[in-house]
């Protein structure tokens, strides 16, 4: 996080990671908890289910989190995790981040203002 002027800046990667961790138990559960009315699926649901199934029997969420934070995700699941991260990035920008703040303002992006990513050298 970075505090600049009257705003707080969160790295998108941090938000993506948190969503992975928050939603993992929902899709790891044998009892499906619908997240959208009707039969619609979340845009990142299939990737997260694949990740949860991979880690099932390997320690589950705690091992996945440890891999994300410390060890690195195993090669055999890394493409799915990258796809999941990309899908979450797109979903977060299009949906909740676009509409956040509409209860206090009629403007879209009234709280969240997308910025170009910083270049890492």
Backbone as ProteinMPNN parsed JSONL, in Angstrom:
{"seq_chain_A": "XXXXXXXXXXXXXXXXXXXXXXXXXXXXXXXXXXXXXXXXXXXXXXXXXXXXXXXXXXXXXXXXXXXXXXXXXXXXXXXXXXXXXXXXXXXXXXXXXXXXXXXXXXXXXXXXXXXXXXXXX", "coords_chain_A": {"N_chain_A": [[0.837, -1.174, 0.0], [0.38, 2.243, -0.632], [0.453, 5.548, 0.436], [-0.654, 8.477, -0.935], [-1.041, 11.83, -1.345], [-4.421, 12.469, -1.054], [-5.203, 9.857, -1.294], [-5.224, 6.25, -1.21], [-3.14, 3.792, -2.422], [-3.383, 0.626, -3.746], [-1.645, -2.247, -4.672], [-2.602, -4.036, -7.545], [-2.049, -6.739, -7.672], [-2.058, -7.502, -4.985], [-4.775, -7.295, -4.319], [-5.805, -9.211, -6.062], [-4.571, -11.529, -5.061], [-5.771, -11.626, -2.498], [-8.462, -12.052, -3.192], [-8.255, -14.603, -4.333], [-7.605, -16.089, -2.057], [-9.801, -15.555, -0.369], [-11.988, -16.582, -1.838], [-11.285, -19.212, -2.314], [-12.007, -21.202, -0.234], [-14.778, -21.351, -0.672], [-15.091, -22.531, -3.175], [-13.758, -24.832, -2.753], [-15.301, -26.281, -1.118], [-17.55, -29.028, -0.589], [-20.202, -28.498, -0.575], [-21.876, -26.486, -2.624], [-21.98, -23.014, -2.787], [-23.971, -20.749, -4.113], [-22.892, -17.905, -5.945], [-23.93, -16.083, -7.618], [-27.121, -15.103, -8.765], [-29.317, -17.579, -10.063], [-28.1, -19.841, -12.574], [-25.648, -18.89, -13.332], [-22.085, -18.628, -13.491], [-19.207, -17.506, -11.665], [-16.723, -15.509, -13.223], [-14.14, -16.429, -12.818], [-14.386, -18.887, -11.724], [-14.008, -21.593, -12.73], [-11.201, -21.824, -13.002], [-10.39, -21.42, -10.345], [-11.596, -23.584, -9.064], [-10.177, -25.653, -10.283], [-7.613, -25.137, -9.232], [-8.148, -25.51, -6.471], [-8.876, -28.206, -6.504], [-6.446, -29.332, -7.309], [-4.836, -28.818, -5.056], [-6.176, -30.251, -3.163], [-5.809, -32.741, -0.802], [-3.155, -32.203, -0.643], [-2.718, -30.469, 1.329], [-4.315, -28.315, 1.02], [-5.78, -25.064, 1.267], [-3.89, -23.754, 2.956], [-1.401, -24.701, 2.047], [-1.498, -23.886, -0.628], [-1.55, -21.096, -0.232], [0.943, -20.767, 1.018], [2.587, -21.567, -1.101], [2.008, -19.508, -2.926], [2.992, -17.272, -1.539], [5.629, -17.883, -0.721], [7.088, -20.254, -1.702], [6.555, -20.561, -4.414], [4.4, -21.466, -7.041], [3.771, -24.81, -8.043], [5.022, -26.11, -11.165], [3.192, -27.697, -12.643], [0.681, -26.607, -12.13], [0.908, -23.958, -12.517], [0.224, -22.523, -14.901], [-2.563, -22.46, -14.747], [-2.936, -20.984, -12.412], [-1.846, -18.527, -13.181], [-3.644, -17.899, -15.242], [-5.956, -17.704, -13.672], [-5.25, -15.468, -12.081], [-5.084, -13.49, -14.083], [-7.722, -13.514, -14.992], [-9.069, -12.714, -12.664], [-7.979, -10.149, -12.39], [-9.066, -8.819, -14.635], [-11.818, -9.142, -14.054], [-12.113, -7.819, -11.557], [-11.497, -5.168, -12.264], [-13.503, -4.6, -14.144], [-15.915, -5.014, -12.795], [-16.554, -4.898, -9.583], [-14.735, -2.789, -8.902], [-15.255, -0.82, -10.74], [-17.837, 0.004, -10.098], [-17.737, 0.677, -7.42], [-18.447, 2.965, -4.88], [-20.674, 4.156, -5.956], [-22.836, 4.496, -4.319], [-22.411, 6.803, -2.959], [-21.85, 8.678, -4.817], [-22.628, 9.749, -8.128], [-20.909, 9.122, -10.066], [-18.971, 6.86, -12.006], [-16.084, 5.019, -11.047], [-15.587, 6.651, -8.839], [-14.369, 6.212, -6.417], [-12.392, 4.264, -6.859], [-9.758, 4.753, -8.957], [-8.463, 3.912, -11.901], [-5.064, 3.387, -12.7], [-2.136, 3.595, -14.755], [-0.003, 0.787, -14.723], [3.005, 0.688, -12.753], [6.233, 0.699, -14.173], [8.504, -1.919, -13.924], [11.863, -2.191, -13.49]], "CA_chain_A": [[0.0, 0.0, 0.0], [1.107, 3.502, -0.688], [-0.382, 6.705, 0.708], [-0.228, 9.601, -1.757], [-2.027, 12.9, -1.279], [-5.622, 12.053, -0.329], [-5.588, 8.541, -1.792], [-4.45, 5.06, -0.85], [-2.9, 2.991, -3.624], [-3.189, -0.796, -3.499], [-1.216, -2.985, -5.866], [-3.648, -4.938, -8.036], [-1.658, -8.095, -7.306], [-2.492, -7.754, -3.612], [-6.218, -7.542, -4.365], [-6.0, -10.507, -6.736], [-4.197, -12.562, -4.092], [-6.797, -11.694, -1.447], [-9.658, -12.696, -3.744], [-7.961, -16.031, -4.439], [-7.655, -16.668, -0.711], [-11.166, -15.447, 0.156], [-12.916, -17.431, -2.581], [-10.816, -20.601, -2.333], [-12.838, -22.125, 0.563], [-16.116, -21.475, -1.252], [-15.046, -23.484, -4.282], [-13.172, -26.071, -2.251], [-16.348, -26.943, -0.347], [-18.419, -29.984, -1.281], [-21.499, -27.83, -0.666], [-21.742, -25.298, -3.454], [-22.667, -21.813, -2.33], [-24.098, -19.919, -5.31], [-22.405, -16.544, -5.786], [-24.715, -15.26, -8.523], [-28.465, -15.658, -8.917], [-29.495, -18.471, -11.202], [-27.062, -20.825, -12.868], [-24.429, -18.234, -13.813], [-20.863, -18.884, -12.733], [-18.258, -16.399, -11.606], [-15.806, -15.581, -14.367], [-12.901, -17.105, -12.431], [-14.78, -20.085, -10.983], [-13.417, -22.861, -13.195], [-9.779, -21.828, -12.666], [-10.218, -21.577, -8.902], [-11.949, -24.968, -8.756], [-9.03, -26.469, -10.701], [-6.558, -24.926, -8.233], [-8.571, -26.166, -5.23], [-8.783, -29.665, -6.719], [-5.024, -29.679, -7.321], [-4.301, -28.773, -3.691], [-6.911, -31.192, -2.328], [-4.934, -33.852, -0.438], [-1.779, -31.715, -0.527], [-2.694, -29.479, 2.405], [-5.377, -27.356, 0.753], [-5.592, -23.622, 1.211], [-2.657, -23.302, 3.61], [-0.273, -25.009, 1.162], [-1.625, -22.977, -1.765], [-1.126, -19.774, 0.226], [2.393, -20.837, 1.214], [3.192, -21.57, -2.433], [1.875, -18.163, -3.485], [3.792, -16.284, -0.808], [7.015, -18.23, -0.407], [7.771, -21.298, -2.469], [6.237, -20.556, -5.835], [3.393, -22.457, -7.417], [4.364, -25.875, -8.857], [4.905, -25.952, -12.622], [2.023, -28.37, -13.217], [-0.54, -25.818, -11.923], [1.237, -22.528, -12.661], [-0.556, -21.902, -15.978], [-3.929, -22.234, -14.255], [-2.872, -19.885, -11.434], [-1.653, -17.305, -13.971], [-4.935, -17.643, -15.874], [-6.829, -17.252, -12.589], [-4.849, -14.099, -11.733], [-5.491, -12.62, -15.187], [-9.183, -13.44, -14.992], [-9.44, -11.874, -11.522], [-7.599, -8.773, -12.725], [-10.087, -8.309, -15.539], [-13.103, -9.115, -13.353], [-12.089, -6.756, -10.546], [-11.522, -3.86, -12.928], [-14.78, -4.398, -14.842], [-17.108, -5.127, -11.972], [-16.67, -4.161, -8.317], [-13.949, -1.564, -8.84], [-15.925, 0.157, -11.595], [-19.063, 0.484, -9.463], [-17.54, 1.058, -6.028], [-18.665, 4.384, -4.614], [-21.908, 4.66, -6.573], [-23.812, 4.831, -3.274], [-22.135, 8.158, -2.464], [-21.6, 9.546, -5.964], [-23.218, 9.225, -9.363], [-19.819, 8.879, -11.01], [-18.232, 5.614, -11.976], [-14.694, 5.236, -10.625], [-15.502, 7.767, -7.899], [-13.422, 5.84, -5.362], [-11.295, 3.584, -7.536], [-9.304, 5.391, -10.182], [-7.417, 3.067, -12.477], [-3.826, 4.038, -13.131], [-1.24, 2.725, -15.511], [0.923, 0.115, -13.816], [4.376, 1.153, -12.715], [7.182, -0.167, -14.868], [9.524, -2.496, -13.054], [13.116, -2.371, -14.248]], "C_chain_A": [[0.879, 1.234, 0.0], [0.115, 4.634, -0.449], [0.179, 7.883, -0.071], [-1.358, 10.615, -1.799], [-3.236, 12.416, -0.48], [-6.099, 10.665, -0.735], [-4.689, 7.455, -1.219], [-4.342, 4.221, -2.111], [-2.596, 1.555, -3.208], [-2.67, -1.432, -4.773], [-2.309, -3.972, -6.27], [-3.322, -6.386, -7.662], [-2.087, -8.465, -5.9], [-3.99, -8.052, -3.577], [-6.526, -8.897, -5.004], [-5.687, -11.647, -5.771], [-5.269, -12.727, -3.024], [-8.065, -12.361, -1.964], [-9.445, -14.183, -3.915], [-8.151, -16.701, -3.088], [-9.066, -16.629, -0.144], [-12.118, -16.415, -0.525], [-12.52, -18.902, -2.586], [-11.722, -21.522, -1.509], [-14.242, -22.331, -0.009], [-16.116, -22.544, -2.34], [-14.359, -24.786, -3.913], [-14.217, -26.909, -1.504], [-17.137, -27.919, -1.21], [-19.822, -29.405, -1.463], [-21.324, -26.535, -1.441], [-22.594, -24.16, -2.89], [-22.768, -20.892, -3.539], [-23.658, -18.485, -5.026], [-23.157, -15.557, -6.667], [-26.083, -15.916, -8.632], [-28.542, -16.538, -10.158], [-28.336, -19.439, -11.356], [-25.748, -20.215, -13.322], [-23.254, -18.562, -12.892], [-20.035, -17.61, -12.679], [-17.233, -16.58, -12.713], [-14.542, -16.38, -14.07], [-13.148, -18.445, -11.742], [-14.055, -21.346, -11.447], [-11.929, -22.934, -12.866], [-9.566, -22.066, -11.173], [-10.596, -22.985, -8.448], [-10.792, -25.892, -9.135], [-7.886, -26.351, -9.701], [-6.912, -25.648, -6.937], [-8.483, -27.685, -5.365], [-7.329, -30.12, -6.727], [-4.469, -29.763, -5.896], [-5.053, -29.679, -2.723], [-6.012, -32.399, -2.054], [-3.475, -33.451, -0.316], [-1.647, -30.684, 0.598], [-3.661, -28.336, 2.183], [-4.933, -25.903, 0.718], [-4.269, -23.177, 1.828], [-1.428, -23.573, 2.739], [-0.316, -24.108, -0.072], [-1.118, -21.584, -1.381], [0.393, -19.729, 0.424], [3.122, -20.835, -0.135], [3.142, -20.174, -3.06], [2.868, -17.194, -2.847], [5.275, -16.604, -0.738], [7.698, -19.129, -1.427], [7.632, -21.15, -3.979], [5.292, -21.699, -6.139], [4.066, -23.52, -8.287], [4.071, -25.694, -10.347], [3.62, -26.542, -13.175], [0.714, -27.595, -13.02], [-0.302, -24.334, -12.204], [0.449, -21.838, -13.776], [-1.978, -21.593, -15.54], [-3.942, -21.067, -13.276], [-2.669, -18.55, -12.154], [-2.953, -16.922, -14.672], [-5.947, -17.119, -14.852], [-6.514, -15.805, -12.226], [-5.277, -13.113, -12.823], [-7.001, -12.423, -15.22], [-9.675, -12.559, -13.828], [-9.108, -10.404, -11.787], [-8.671, -8.128, -13.6], [-11.431, -8.148, -14.825], [-13.155, -7.977, -12.34], [-12.194, -5.379, -11.186], [-12.876, -3.57, -13.573], [-15.965, -4.318, -13.908], [-17.002, -4.316, -10.678], [-15.897, -2.846, -8.292], [-14.572, -0.455, -9.684], [-17.095, 0.802, -10.862], [-18.87, 0.98, -8.039], [-17.681, 2.576, -5.87], [-19.941, 4.946, -5.19], [-22.97, 5.003, -5.536], [-23.59, 6.242, -2.728], [-21.905, 9.162, -3.591], [-22.266, 8.925, -7.185], [-22.159, 8.896, -10.405], [-19.278, 7.458, -10.864], [-16.785, 5.955, -11.65], [-14.562, 6.407, -9.656], [-14.535, 7.477, -6.754], [-12.187, 5.215, -5.995], [-10.977, 4.324, -8.825], [-8.182, 4.567, -10.778], [-6.226, 3.9, -12.925], [-3.015, 3.055, -13.942], [-0.29, 2.072, -14.529], [2.317, 0.729, -13.888], [5.249, 0.181, -13.477], [8.235, -0.629, -13.881], [10.754, -2.755, -13.908], [13.893, -3.537, -13.734]], "O_chain_A": [[1.974, 1.249, 0.563], [-0.949, 4.669, -1.068], [1.34, 8.253, 0.102], [-2.473, 10.315, -2.223], [-3.081, 11.993, 0.666], [-7.268, 10.33, -0.545], [-3.557, 7.706, -0.805], [-5.34, 3.97, -2.786], [-1.68, 1.299, -2.426], [-3.207, -1.178, -5.851], [-2.872, -4.663, -5.421], [-4.225, -7.168, -7.369], [-2.443, -9.615, -5.643], [-4.422, -8.967, -2.876], [-7.399, -9.631, -4.541], [-6.445, -12.612, -5.673], [-5.636, -13.851, -2.682], [-8.68, -13.153, -1.25], [-10.364, -14.963, -3.668], [-8.782, -17.754, -2.989], [-9.489, -17.586, 0.505], [-12.968, -17.011, 0.135], [-13.366, -19.758, -2.844], [-12.174, -22.54, -2.033], [-14.825, -23.401, 0.168], [-17.031, -23.364, -2.415], [-14.38, -25.742, -4.689], [-14.025, -28.106, -1.291], [-17.364, -27.68, -2.396], [-20.54, -29.777, -2.391], [-20.692, -25.595, -0.958], [-23.768, -24.338, -2.564], [-21.766, -20.311, -3.955], [-24.007, -17.916, -3.991], [-23.041, -14.344, -6.491], [-26.195, -17.141, -8.595], [-27.901, -16.261, -11.172], [-27.679, -19.806, -10.382], [-24.819, -20.946, -13.665], [-23.415, -18.746, -11.686], [-20.152, -16.744, -13.545], [-16.919, -17.71, -13.089], [-13.94, -16.948, -14.982], [-12.214, -19.065, -11.234], [-13.538, -22.094, -10.617], [-11.438, -23.998, -12.488], [-8.675, -22.819, -10.779], [-9.971, -23.522, -7.534], [-10.465, -26.812, -8.386], [-7.257, -27.352, -9.357], [-6.063, -26.329, -6.361], [-8.059, -28.369, -4.433], [-7.015, -31.189, -6.202], [-3.715, -30.682, -5.576], [-4.621, -29.86, -1.585], [-5.507, -33.014, -2.994], [-2.641, -34.268, 0.074], [-0.58, -30.1, 0.788], [-3.82, -27.478, 3.052], [-3.862, -25.566, 0.212], [-3.596, -22.307, 1.274], [-0.509, -22.755, 2.701], [0.724, -23.619, -0.514], [-0.348, -20.972, -2.12], [1.044, -18.758, 0.038], [4.151, -20.176, -0.288], [4.119, -19.718, -3.654], [3.504, -16.396, -3.537], [6.1, -15.692, -0.698], [8.762, -18.796, -1.949], [8.509, -21.576, -4.73], [5.39, -22.774, -5.548], [4.849, -23.182, -9.175], [3.015, -25.193, -10.733], [3.013, -25.964, -14.077], [-0.275, -27.902, -13.686], [-1.238, -23.538, -12.129], [0.046, -20.686, -13.618], [-2.537, -20.566, -15.926], [-4.86, -20.247, -13.303], [-3.267, -17.546, -11.767], [-3.322, -15.748, -14.695], [-6.706, -16.194, -15.143], [-7.43, -14.996, -12.08], [-5.775, -12.029, -12.521], [-7.494, -11.318, -15.445], [-10.591, -11.756, -14.0], [-9.888, -9.518, -11.436], [-9.122, -7.016, -13.324], [-12.1, -7.126, -14.981], [-14.146, -7.249, -12.278], [-12.916, -4.517, -10.685], [-13.344, -2.432, -13.554], [-16.934, -3.618, -14.202], [-17.337, -3.132, -10.686], [-16.374, -1.874, -7.706], [-14.423, 0.724, -9.365], [-17.322, 2.005, -10.988], [-19.755, 1.644, -7.499], [-17.106, 3.353, -6.632], [-20.269, 6.106, -4.94], [-23.914, 5.732, -5.844], [-24.484, 6.812, -2.103], [-21.78, 10.361, -3.342], [-22.443, 7.709, -7.253], [-22.483, 8.442, -11.503], [-19.146, 6.931, -9.76], [-16.318, 7.055, -11.945], [-13.536, 7.087, -9.649], [-13.949, 8.398, -6.186], [-11.061, 5.607, -5.687], [-11.844, 4.494, -9.682], [-7.078, 4.522, -10.234], [-6.387, 4.993, -13.467], [-3.185, 1.841, -13.832], [0.184, 2.723, -13.598], [2.75, 1.219, -14.931], [5.027, -1.029, -13.431], [8.783, 0.159, -13.109], [10.689, -3.451, -14.921], [14.97, -3.837, -14.249]]}, "name": "protein", "num_of_chains": 1, "seq": "XXXXXXXXXXXXXXXXXXXXXXXXXXXXXXXXXXXXXXXXXXXXXXXXXXXXXXXXXXXXXXXXXXXXXXXXXXXXXXXXXXXXXXXXXXXXXXXXXXXXXXXXXXXXXXXXXXXXXXXXX"}
